[in-house]
Amino acid sequence: MLDNYGRSITYLRLSVTELCNLRCRYCMPEDGVCKKRHDEMLTQEETVMAIRAAAALGIRKLRITGGEPLVKGNIVELCRQAAAVEGIEEICLTTNGTLLPKLAAPLREAGVSRLNISLDTLDADKFRYITRCGELSEAVAGIEAALAGGFDKIKINTVLIGGFNDDEIPALADLTRRWPVDVRFIELMPMYDSGDFGPEAFIPYTAVTDALPELVPLPADGSVAKLYRLPDAQGDVGLISPVSAHFCAECNRIRITADGKIKPCLHSSDEISIKGQDFDAMLETIRSAILSKPRWHGELSYSARSHANRNMNQIGG
Ligand code: SAM
């Protein structure tokens, strides 16, 4: 389906929980989330119905995210049901990786084709700091389990944070030599409450090309990342610049939160509820949400914060 600016909307990011087993400083508050009532969240039946309605409107790619999708008890069954929806061609899942040693093989078998695994540092102390509680070894074990479980095209997502991990850009990019994975550096976004990072933390993607002059540019692949490759690497380095060089003109996505709100734009406060609706009503609500998608997300910077009135764990990154 085309939106009002001629963009073809084919990609749904579906958050299945706000809960997480980590507490990344830029993503959620230290004390986690105020747990919503069960009846405020989409049921599994409603979630699958929403995927069916979105697919009927032309959604072809589904990303399951959160919160941490792997803390959801029925995640494998949900992925299996999503994979069976007519029209859905690709199911991707974004995770912090720590539960993949148990779940990588069942997810693959259920029909998940791609994994994005978040990893902001290769230093165990810094990992514990940024996640407020996590163990680097568990995230690394998750990446290894995903590789062993038959996932190819794994992407490592690294949020670029000035003064925190800009000194690790070469080491993180070098993961594309150590494993057959892509590494994506993503600019830190100034969300509603994304920690107490100062202006120096919001560095542009060019910090990566400055740190790695040996990066060879690659042709665009239709994604929002600017692509490069290190000599002798097995995967690409991608740079995603929502803050310094937005890509709203190519945005092909809508989001649905775990409590059933459609977000036509990540950084807009607009939310349209599908909770409690039947299939036909969901279809019409998703259609009108696509038609209300704004042209761009507006200025974003340390001082011009996102208009989304939620943290990333409550939206689905
Ligand atoms: N728990 C999963 C994970 O860690 O990947 C999935 C949810 S998390 C919200 C999805 C992605 O959003 C992660 O790659 C995370 O780094 C990114 N993210 C969260 N807050 C962000 C922010 N303020 N700026 C940029 N990326 C952010």
Coordinates of C-alpha atoms and ligand atoms in Angstrom, one line a residue, residues 20 26-27 65-69 94-96 116-118 120 157 159 186-191 194 312-313 316-317, ligand 1:
C20 CA 13.5 -7.0 29.0
Y26 CA 19.6 4.6 26.3
C27 CA 16.5 2.4 26.0
T65 CA 11.1 -6.9 18.6
G66 CA 10.5 -5.5 22.1
G67 CA 11.5 -5.1 24.9
E68 CA 13.2 -8.4 24.6
P69 CA 11.1 -10.7 22.5
T94 CA 15.8 -8.3 17.1
T95 CA 17.3 -9.5 20.3
N96 CA 20.0 -8.8 22.9
N116 CA 19.7 -8.8 14.6
I117 CA 21.7 -9.0 17.8
S118 CA 22.5 -5.9 19.8
D120 CA 27.5 -2.1 22.0
N157 CA 23.5 -3.7 16.0
V159 CA 24.5 2.0 19.0
I186 CA 23.3 3.2 14.6
E187 CA 23.3 6.8 15.7
L188 CA 22.0 7.2 19.3
M189 CA 18.5 8.6 19.1
P190 CA 17.3 11.2 21.7
M191 CA 14.2 9.4 22.9
S194 CA 17.2 7.8 26.8
M312 CA 12.4 2.4 22.8
N313 CA 11.5 -0.7 24.9
G316 CA 10.1 -1.6 19.6
G317 CA 13.4 -0.6 18.1
Ligands
SAM1 N1 15.9 -6.2 23.3 C1 16.2 -6.3 21.9 C2 17.6 -5.8 21.6 O1 18.3 -5.5 22.6 O2 18.0 -5.8 20.5 C3 15.2 -5.6 21.0 C4 14.6 -4.3 21.4 S1 15.7 -3.0 21.4 C5 14.6 -1.6 21.8 C6 16.0 -2.8 19.6 C7 17.1 -1.9 19.2 O3 16.9 -0.6 19.5 C8 18.4 -2.3 19.8 O4 19.4 -2.6 18.8 C9 18.8 -1.1 20.6 O5 20.2 -0.9 20.7 C10 18.1 0.0 19.8 N2 17.9 1.2 20.6 C11 17.2 1.4 21.8 N3 17.2 2.6 22.2 C12 17.9 3.4 21.3 C13 18.3 4.7 21.1 N4 17.9 5.6 22.1 N5 19.0 5.1 20.0 C14 19.3 4.2 19.1 N6 19.0 2.9 19.2 C15 18.3 2.5 20.2

